[in-house]
mmCIF file of C-alpha atoms in Angstrom:
data_model
loop_
_atom_site.group_PDB
_atom_site.id
_atom_site.type_symbol
_atom_site.label_atom_id
_atom_site.label_comp_id
_atom_site.label_asym_id
_atom_site.label_seq_id
_atom_site.Cartn_x
_atom_site.Cartn_y
_atom_site.Cartn_z
ATOM 1 C CA UNK A 219 183.705 121.018 104.314
ATOM 2 C CA UNK A 220 183.160 117.923 106.408
ATOM 3 C CA UNK A 221 185.105 114.857 105.043
ATOM 4 C CA UNK A 222 184.193 111.277 105.866
ATOM 5 C CA UNK A 223 187.369 109.057 105.597
ATOM 6 C CA UNK A 224 186.743 105.362 105.552
ATOM 7 C CA UNK A 225 190.253 104.530 104.090
ATOM 8 C CA UNK A 226 193.278 103.959 106.398
ATOM 9 C CA UNK A 227 194.746 107.398 106.810
ATOM 10 C CA UNK A 228 197.714 108.424 108.967
ATOM 11 C CA UNK A 229 197.432 111.133 111.597
ATOM 12 C CA UNK A 230 199.642 113.750 109.833
ATOM 13 C CA UNK A 231 197.503 113.433 106.554
ATOM 14 C CA UNK A 232 194.299 113.748 108.598
ATOM 15 C CA UNK A 233 195.625 116.856 110.231
ATOM 16 C CA UNK A 234 196.620 118.402 106.901
ATOM 17 C CA UNK A 235 193.156 117.785 105.522
ATOM 18 C CA UNK A 236 191.499 119.223 108.661
ATOM 19 C CA UNK A 237 193.568 122.437 108.267
ATOM 20 C CA UNK A 238 192.601 122.802 104.577
ATOM 21 C CA UNK A 239 188.955 121.726 104.737
ATOM 22 C CA UNK A 240 187.656 122.085 108.259
ATOM 23 C CA UNK A 241 186.356 118.717 109.724
ATOM 24 C CA UNK A 242 187.456 115.158 109.379
ATOM 25 C CA UNK A 243 185.423 112.089 110.488
ATOM 26 C CA UNK A 244 187.465 109.053 110.511
ATOM 27 C CA UNK A 245 185.625 105.669 110.404
ATOM 28 C CA UNK A 246 188.098 103.275 108.644
ATOM 29 C CA UNK A 247 186.723 100.087 107.236
ATOM 30 C CA UNK A 248 189.361 98.054 109.199
ATOM 31 C CA UNK A 249 187.381 98.683 112.372
ATOM 32 C CA UNK A 250 184.813 96.138 111.139
ATOM 33 C CA UNK A 251 187.462 94.097 109.162
ATOM 34 C CA UNK A 252 185.625 94.478 105.819
ATOM 35 C CA UNK A 253 184.528 97.163 103.424
ATOM 36 C CA UNK A 254 181.307 99.046 103.930
ATOM 37 C CA UNK A 255 178.557 97.801 101.739
ATOM 38 C CA UNK A 256 176.109 100.016 99.871
ATOM 39 C CA UNK A 257 173.575 100.272 102.708
ATOM 40 C CA UNK A 258 176.203 100.864 105.380
ATOM 41 C CA UNK A 259 177.839 103.571 103.393
ATOM 42 C CA UNK A 260 174.555 105.300 102.823
ATOM 43 C CA UNK A 261 173.795 105.185 106.558
ATOM 44 C CA UNK A 262 177.198 106.348 107.471
ATOM 45 C CA UNK A 263 177.072 109.383 105.139
ATOM 46 C CA UNK A 264 173.628 110.292 106.393
ATOM 47 C CA UNK A 265 174.624 109.930 110.107
ATOM 48 C CA UNK A 266 177.749 112.022 109.718
ATOM 49 C CA UNK A 267 176.346 114.599 107.261
ATOM 50 C CA UNK A 268 179.616 114.476 105.372
ATOM 51 C CA UNK A 269 180.177 116.717 102.329
ATOM 52 C CA UNK A 270 182.878 114.469 100.798
ATOM 53 C CA UNK A 271 184.199 110.913 101.029
ATOM 54 C CA UNK A 272 187.672 109.307 100.947
ATOM 55 C CA UNK A 273 187.353 105.608 100.659
ATOM 56 C CA UNK A 274 189.452 102.609 99.785
ATOM 57 C CA UNK A 275 187.565 99.339 99.245
ATOM 58 C CA UNK A 276 183.953 100.441 100.073
ATOM 59 C CA UNK A 277 181.093 99.885 97.611
ATOM 60 C CA UNK A 278 180.471 103.410 96.312
ATOM 61 C CA UNK A 279 177.655 102.427 93.901
ATOM 62 C CA UNK A 280 175.322 104.470 91.747
ATOM 63 C CA UNK A 281 172.786 104.165 94.468
ATOM 64 C CA UNK A 282 175.180 105.710 97.035
ATOM 65 C CA UNK A 283 175.963 108.634 94.701
ATOM 66 C CA UNK A 284 172.263 109.210 93.746
ATOM 67 C CA UNK A 285 171.509 109.351 97.424
ATOM 68 C CA UNK A 286 174.243 112.103 97.887
ATOM 69 C CA UNK A 287 174.426 114.032 94.578
ATOM 70 C CA UNK A 288 175.943 117.052 96.501
ATOM 71 C CA UNK A 289 179.093 115.390 97.448
ATOM 72 C CA UNK A 290 182.022 117.725 96.856
ATOM 73 C CA UNK A 291 184.360 115.014 95.790
ATOM 74 C CA UNK A 292 185.034 111.174 96.136
ATOM 75 C CA UNK A 293 188.624 110.106 96.834
ATOM 76 C CA UNK A 294 189.575 106.507 96.256
ATOM 77 C CA UNK A 295 192.774 105.288 97.811
ATOM 78 C CA UNK A 296 193.539 102.767 95.043
ATOM 79 C CA UNK A 297 195.362 102.700 91.810
ATOM 80 C CA UNK A 298 192.058 102.427 89.914
ATOM 81 C CA UNK A 299 188.692 103.422 91.325
ATOM 82 C CA UNK A 300 187.011 100.048 90.414
ATOM 83 C CA UNK A 301 184.796 100.196 93.493
ATOM 84 C CA UNK A 302 183.214 103.482 92.476
ATOM 85 C CA UNK A 303 180.519 104.276 89.920
ATOM 86 C CA UNK A 304 182.647 106.935 88.286
ATOM 87 C CA UNK A 305 180.256 107.529 85.396
ATOM 88 C CA UNK A 306 177.405 108.334 87.855
ATOM 89 C CA UNK A 307 179.723 110.624 89.773
ATOM 90 C CA UNK A 308 180.669 112.394 86.549
ATOM 91 C CA UNK A 309 177.019 112.816 85.561
ATOM 92 C CA UNK A 310 176.468 114.497 89.046
ATOM 93 C CA UNK A 311 179.463 116.765 88.654
ATOM 94 C CA UNK A 312 181.349 115.031 91.392
ATOM 95 C CA UNK A 313 185.059 114.823 90.804
ATOM 96 C CA UNK A 314 186.688 111.344 91.547
ATOM 97 C CA UNK A 315 190.282 111.154 92.697
ATOM 98 C CA UNK A 316 192.493 108.039 92.884
ATOM 99 C CA UNK A 317 195.956 107.278 94.012
ATOM 100 C CA UNK A 318 198.095 105.826 91.174
ATOM 101 C CA UNK A 319 201.396 104.430 92.152
ATOM 102 C CA UNK A 320 200.492 104.066 95.861
ATOM 103 C CA UNK A 321 201.705 100.358 95.888
ATOM 104 C CA UNK A 322 204.309 100.604 93.002
ATOM 105 C CA UNK A 323 207.274 100.208 95.303
ATOM 106 C CA UNK A 324 205.695 97.400 97.310
ATOM 107 C CA UNK A 325 204.693 95.360 94.194
ATOM 108 C CA UNK A 326 208.143 96.024 92.679
ATOM 109 C CA UNK A 327 210.042 94.722 95.703
ATOM 110 C CA UNK A 328 207.812 91.674 95.817
ATOM 111 C CA UNK A 329 208.474 91.039 92.143
ATOM 112 C CA UNK A 330 212.154 91.039 92.683
ATOM 113 C CA UNK A 331 211.877 88.914 95.907
ATOM 114 C CA UNK A 332 209.763 86.262 94.263
ATOM 115 C CA UNK A 333 211.730 86.207 91.069
ATOM 116 C CA UNK A 334 214.778 85.543 92.956
ATOM 117 C CA UNK A 335 213.111 82.840 95.021
ATOM 118 C CA UNK A 336 211.886 81.093 91.876
ATOM 119 C CA UNK A 337 215.129 81.442 89.876
ATOM 120 C CA UNK A 338 217.324 80.349 92.863
ATOM 121 C CA UNK A 339 215.140 77.579 94.138
ATOM 122 C CA UNK A 340 215.298 79.272 97.516
ATOM 123 C CA UNK A 341 212.010 77.903 99.024
ATOM 124 C CA UNK A 342 212.740 74.421 97.986
ATOM 125 C CA UNK A 343 216.186 74.615 99.546
ATOM 126 C CA UNK A 344 214.727 75.891 102.772
ATOM 127 C CA UNK A 345 212.171 73.112 102.906
ATOM 128 C CA UNK A 346 214.980 70.629 102.245
ATOM 129 C CA UNK A 347 217.083 71.975 104.980
ATOM 130 C CA UNK A 348 214.238 72.197 107.523
ATOM 131 C CA UNK A 349 213.327 68.675 106.585
ATOM 132 C CA UNK A 350 216.792 67.477 107.719
ATOM 133 C CA UNK A 351 217.555 65.932 104.400
ATOM 134 C CA UNK A 352 221.198 67.011 104.305
ATOM 135 C CA UNK A 353 223.076 63.755 104.257
ATOM 136 C CA UNK A 354 226.748 63.057 103.701
ATOM 137 C CA UNK A 355 228.251 65.015 100.909
ATOM 138 C CA UNK A 356 229.403 68.680 101.082
ATOM 139 C CA UNK A 357 227.994 69.574 97.646
ATOM 140 C CA UNK A 358 224.604 68.038 97.813
ATOM 141 C CA UNK A 359 222.577 71.253 98.180
ATOM 142 C CA UNK A 360 224.916 73.113 95.893
ATOM 143 C CA UNK A 361 224.186 70.777 92.987
ATOM 144 C CA UNK A 362 220.537 70.153 93.700
ATOM 145 C CA UNK A 363 219.404 73.748 94.149
ATOM 146 C CA UNK A 364 221.698 75.601 91.682
ATOM 147 C CA UNK A 365 219.747 78.330 89.940
ATOM 148 C CA UNK A 366 219.843 81.390 87.816
ATOM 149 C CA UNK A 367 220.615 85.091 88.210
ATOM 150 C CA UNK A 368 218.344 87.974 87.132
ATOM 151 C CA UNK A 369 221.405 89.619 85.592
ATOM 152 C CA UNK A 370 221.498 89.273 81.883
ATOM 153 C CA UNK A 371 217.899 88.314 81.616
ATOM 154 C CA UNK A 372 215.339 90.107 79.342
ATOM 155 C CA UNK A 373 212.352 91.283 81.379
ATOM 156 C CA UNK A 374 209.142 92.091 79.476
ATOM 157 C CA UNK A 375 206.376 94.250 80.726
ATOM 158 C CA UNK A 376 202.768 94.057 79.465
ATOM 159 C CA UNK A 377 201.606 97.507 80.427
ATOM 160 C CA UNK A 378 204.080 100.074 81.527
ATOM 161 C CA UNK A 379 202.346 102.195 84.142
ATOM 162 C CA UNK A 380 203.620 103.077 87.614
ATOM 163 C CA UNK A 381 204.343 99.516 88.747
ATOM 164 C CA UNK A 382 205.961 98.310 85.573
ATOM 165 C CA UNK A 383 208.223 101.463 85.529
ATOM 166 C CA UNK A 384 209.208 101.046 89.153
ATOM 167 C CA UNK A 385 210.156 97.405 88.524
ATOM 168 C CA UNK A 386 212.065 98.333 85.448
ATOM 169 C CA UNK A 387 213.978 101.132 87.227
ATOM 170 C CA UNK A 388 215.088 98.697 89.879
ATOM 171 C CA UNK A 389 215.946 95.520 87.769
ATOM 172 C CA UNK A 390 217.858 97.447 85.008
ATOM 173 C CA UNK A 391 220.567 97.761 87.518
ATOM 174 C CA UNK A 392 221.086 93.949 88.015
ATOM 175 C CA UNK A 393 221.610 94.571 84.991
ATOM 176 C CA UNK A 394 218.719 93.267 82.924
ATOM 177 C CA UNK A 395 217.239 94.254 79.516
ATOM 178 C CA UNK A 396 213.813 95.846 79.707
ATOM 179 C CA UNK A 397 211.222 95.449 76.967
ATOM 180 C CA UNK A 398 207.660 96.792 77.326
ATOM 181 C CA UNK A 399 204.347 96.906 75.546
ATOM 182 C CA UNK A 400 201.914 99.789 76.114
ATOM 183 C CA UNK A 401 199.982 101.431 73.426
ATOM 184 C CA UNK A 402 199.181 104.501 75.662
ATOM 185 C CA UNK A 403 202.734 105.308 76.881
ATOM 186 C CA UNK A 404 206.085 105.767 75.508
ATOM 187 C CA UNK A 405 209.124 106.093 77.879
ATOM 188 C CA UNK A 406 211.866 108.646 77.240
ATOM 189 C CA UNK A 407 214.400 106.348 79.018
ATOM 190 C CA UNK A 408 216.777 104.764 76.449
ATOM 191 C CA UNK A 409 217.203 101.780 78.680
ATOM 192 C CA UNK A 410 213.534 100.702 78.001
ATOM 193 C CA UNK A 411 212.612 99.376 74.619
ATOM 194 C CA UNK A 412 209.059 99.587 73.404
ATOM 195 C CA UNK A 413 208.110 96.570 71.228
ATOM 196 C CA UNK A 414 205.000 94.744 70.090
ATOM 197 C CA UNK A 415 202.847 92.608 72.433
ATOM 198 C CA UNK A 416 203.972 89.540 70.542
ATOM 199 C CA UNK A 417 207.624 90.393 70.887
ATOM 200 C CA UNK A 418 207.368 90.858 74.662
ATOM 201 C CA UNK A 419 206.186 87.277 74.891
ATOM 202 C CA UNK A 420 208.615 85.905 72.210
ATOM 203 C CA UNK A 421 211.832 87.624 73.388
ATOM 204 C CA UNK A 422 211.486 87.870 77.173
ATOM 205 C CA UNK A 423 212.950 85.541 79.817
ATOM 206 C CA UNK A 424 210.328 86.952 82.242
ATOM 207 C CA UNK A 425 206.990 88.174 81.253
ATOM 208 C CA UNK A 426 205.202 90.379 83.802
ATOM 209 C CA UNK A 427 201.577 91.597 83.509
ATOM 210 C CA UNK A 428 200.573 95.045 84.518
ATOM 211 C CA UNK A 429 197.125 95.630 83.180
ATOM 212 C CA UNK A 430 193.860 96.805 84.567
ATOM 213 C CA UNK A 431 190.601 95.121 83.791
ATOM 214 C CA UNK A 432 188.480 96.579 81.007
ATOM 215 C CA UNK A 433 186.821 95.452 77.790
ATOM 216 C CA UNK A 434 190.052 95.457 75.868
ATOM 217 C CA UNK A 435 192.175 93.577 78.512
ATOM 218 C CA UNK A 436 189.842 90.911 79.943
ATOM 219 C CA UNK A 437 191.152 87.522 78.672
ATOM 220 C CA UNK A 438 193.788 89.279 76.475
ATOM 221 C CA UNK A 439 196.598 86.886 77.478
ATOM 222 C CA UNK A 440 195.702 83.436 76.149
ATOM 223 C CA UNK A 441 197.126 80.388 74.484
ATOM 224 C CA UNK A 442 198.514 82.199 71.356
ATOM 225 C CA UNK A 443 200.563 84.749 73.470
ATOM 226 C CA UNK A 444 201.639 82.253 76.112
ATOM 227 C CA UNK A 445 202.591 79.894 73.316
ATOM 228 C CA UNK A 446 205.190 82.450 72.036
ATOM 229 C CA UNK A 447 207.203 82.280 75.335
ATOM 230 C CA UNK A 448 210.455 80.658 75.578
ATOM 231 C CA UNK A 449 210.606 77.165 77.185
ATOM 232 C CA UNK A 450 212.668 78.443 80.142
ATOM 233 C CA UNK A 451 210.615 81.734 80.551
ATOM 234 C CA UNK A 452 208.821 82.714 83.637
ATOM 235 C CA UNK A 453 205.259 84.242 83.740
ATOM 236 C CA UNK A 454 204.407 86.781 86.374
ATOM 237 C CA UNK A 455 201.028 88.248 87.241
ATOM 238 C CA UNK A 456 200.627 90.539 90.207
ATOM 239 C CA UNK A 457 197.980 92.762 88.537
ATOM 240 C CA UNK A 458 194.667 91.201 87.706
ATOM 241 C CA UNK A 459 193.853 87.595 87.089
ATOM 242 C CA UNK A 460 191.056 87.870 84.589
ATOM 243 C CA UNK A 461 193.419 89.464 82.026
ATOM 244 C CA UNK A 462 194.880 85.998 81.654
ATOM 245 C CA UNK A 463 193.070 82.871 80.464
ATOM 246 C CA UNK A 464 194.090 80.594 83.278
ATOM 247 C CA UNK A 465 193.395 77.433 81.390
ATOM 248 C CA UNK A 466 196.070 78.426 78.841
ATOM 249 C CA UNK A 467 198.586 79.278 81.568
ATOM 250 C CA UNK A 468 197.840 76.065 83.438
ATOM 251 C CA UNK A 469 198.328 74.019 80.342
ATOM 252 C CA UNK A 470 201.650 75.706 79.531
ATOM 253 C CA UNK A 471 202.914 74.878 83.009
ATOM 254 C CA UNK A 472 201.644 71.384 83.277
ATOM 255 C CA UNK A 473 203.007 70.480 79.922
ATOM 256 C CA UNK A 474 206.444 72.102 80.602
ATOM 257 C CA UNK A 475 206.039 74.726 77.813
ATOM 258 C CA UNK A 476 207.423 77.353 80.177
ATOM 259 C CA UNK A 477 209.625 77.207 83.168
ATOM 260 C CA UNK A 478 206.961 78.268 85.644
ATOM 261 C CA UNK A 479 204.893 81.195 87.019
ATOM 262 C CA UNK A 480 204.757 83.688 89.907
ATOM 263 C CA UNK A 481 201.163 84.529 90.744
ATOM 264 C CA UNK A 482 199.652 86.848 93.350
ATOM 265 C CA UNK A 483 196.162 87.075 91.840
ATOM 266 C CA UNK A 484 193.587 84.453 91.035
ATOM 267 C CA UNK A 485 190.261 84.190 89.134
ATOM 268 C CA UNK A 486 188.463 83.397 92.390
ATOM 269 C CA UNK A 487 189.545 84.655 95.773
ATOM 270 C CA UNK A 488 189.267 82.444 97.702
ATOM 271 C CA UNK A 489 190.578 80.131 94.995
ATOM 272 C CA UNK A 490 188.491 77.412 93.332
ATOM 273 C CA UNK A 491 189.776 73.990 92.266
ATOM 274 C CA UNK A 492 191.382 75.196 89.023
ATOM 275 C CA UNK A 493 193.183 78.065 90.849
ATOM 276 C CA UNK A 494 194.496 75.495 93.304
ATOM 277 C CA UNK A 495 195.847 73.430 90.451
ATOM 278 C CA UNK A 496 198.026 76.417 89.592
ATOM 279 C CA UNK A 497 198.877 77.212 93.219
ATOM 280 C CA UNK A 498 199.991 73.697 94.151
ATOM 281 C CA UNK A 499 202.036 73.076 91.004
ATOM 282 C CA UNK A 500 205.763 72.659 91.834
ATOM 283 C CA UNK A 501 206.758 75.225 89.213
ATOM 284 C CA UNK A 502 204.490 77.966 90.545
ATOM 285 C CA UNK A 503 205.295 80.401 93.349
ATOM 286 C CA UNK A 504 201.959 81.653 94.632
ATOM 287 C CA UNK A 505 201.209 84.319 97.118
ATOM 288 C CA UNK A 506 197.681 85.265 98.445
ATOM 289 C CA UNK A 507 197.246 88.784 96.893
ATOM 290 C CA UNK A 508 199.838 90.463 99.088
ATOM 291 C CA UNK A 509 202.148 92.144 96.635
ATOM 292 C CA UNK A 510 200.869 95.534 97.506
ATOM 293 C CA UNK A 511 200.320 94.742 101.248
ATOM 294 C CA UNK A 512 202.809 96.888 103.161
ATOM 295 C CA UNK A 513 202.151 99.327 105.899
ATOM 296 C CA UNK A 514 203.921 102.010 103.847
ATOM 297 C CA UNK A 515 201.362 101.768 100.997
ATOM 298 C CA UNK A 516 198.673 103.326 103.400
ATOM 299 C CA UNK A 517 201.038 106.234 104.118
ATOM 300 C CA UNK A 518 201.721 106.518 100.282
ATOM 301 C CA UNK A 519 197.978 106.637 99.315
ATOM 302 C CA UNK A 520 197.136 109.361 101.987
ATOM 303 C CA UNK A 521 199.996 111.554 100.913
ATOM 304 C CA UNK A 522 199.085 111.103 97.155
ATOM 305 C CA UNK A 523 195.361 111.847 97.875
ATOM 306 C CA UNK A 524 196.198 114.992 99.953
ATOM 307 C CA UNK A 525 198.431 116.321 97.141
ATOM 308 C CA UNK A 526 195.695 115.650 94.541
ATOM 309 C CA UNK A 527 193.077 117.441 96.616
ATOM 310 C CA UNK A 528 195.453 120.335 97.432
ATOM 311 C CA UNK A 529 196.430 120.840 93.711
ATOM 312 C CA UNK A 530 192.797 120.595 92.604
ATOM 313 C CA UNK A 531 191.249 123.015 95.082
ATOM 314 C CA UNK A 532 194.123 125.522 95.103
ATOM 315 C CA UNK A 533 193.733 126.026 91.294
ATOM 316 C CA UNK A 534 190.256 127.431 91.867
ATOM 317 C CA UNK A 535 189.247 126.054 88.473
ATOM 318 C CA UNK A 536 186.137 124.007 88.943
ATOM 319 C CA UNK A 537 185.976 123.170 85.208
ATOM 320 C CA UNK A 538 188.825 120.787 85.757
ATOM 321 C CA UNK A 539 186.349 118.367 87.410
ATOM 322 C CA UNK A 540 185.383 116.749 84.158
ATOM 323 C CA UNK A 541 189.031 116.443 83.124
ATOM 324 C CA UNK A 542 189.812 114.626 86.536
ATOM 325 C CA UNK A 543 187.040 112.161 85.888
ATOM 326 C CA UNK A 544 187.928 111.499 82.350
ATOM 327 C CA UNK A 545 191.461 110.703 83.382
ATOM 328 C CA UNK A 546 190.156 108.317 86.002
ATOM 329 C CA UNK A 547 187.897 106.631 83.514
ATOM 330 C CA UNK A 548 190.626 106.263 80.963
ATOM 331 C CA UNK A 549 193.142 104.533 83.249
ATOM 332 C CA UNK A 550 194.838 101.912 81.091
ATOM 333 C CA UNK A 551 197.926 100.601 82.945
ATOM 334 C CA UNK A 552 198.307 99.026 86.401
#
């Protein structure tokens, strides 16, 4: 088998695939600093004569799959294969693999870092210090930037997939109480309490969103749910912007209905005017969609993909293809 890899893939993982499958053609999208579009991907598959594809952000549309119905598999180095026409692949009998949890540790660490920064007023303190505003009085900064600890807080997760569970396993040791809402998963860990969606918003000091985008989740978090939050609660979204009605979130922040928000995703990237109203608000800590941006994530996704392919092909059970694709199609938590 000849595999075209356009995702970032470390040398050791490439060598492992070469030993198992035969030939690797490595043309990462980073070489051109953007994902391959439909036409470019068709041309590349034609030029290389590849039998399979491992991608990350490229546009694997129905047209691409229709042009290459004999692909042995499509690997997607992402938590959800949103850039791939999975239904078309399934119809053609092409298994689709993804890499859930590849960025779970990265996002979890960013969650903790940003939550501490917001609760402890760290960035404001740094700006104050760099602005040489420290005048006479030993306790000026101590009084002005006094904040709160994570310890003792209740952290609520909306969606309890790989990222939510990784965060929970870290912050429970602060210690913090963990609540979660997820209709598709129940944890066996007694430290994590499953509650209703409304109770996550009503009882939590921090509400963190971990949802994919689908018909059920788009716009799911609106005025009614945000209105249940405590006045001193913090809203966090490192998942997908469109699951939250930003007008409702902005209204809550501008009218001091909640303490603030930590945002890494926006309705428009680059942001539009309304996004920037959120970004510039003094009670919002905003980052440019980098919660999962670590070098280690690329190592994780290569290792996860290799394991998935090894497990699949070593079973010798080709009927599992439809099961693989059904699981990909039914991904519910971020």
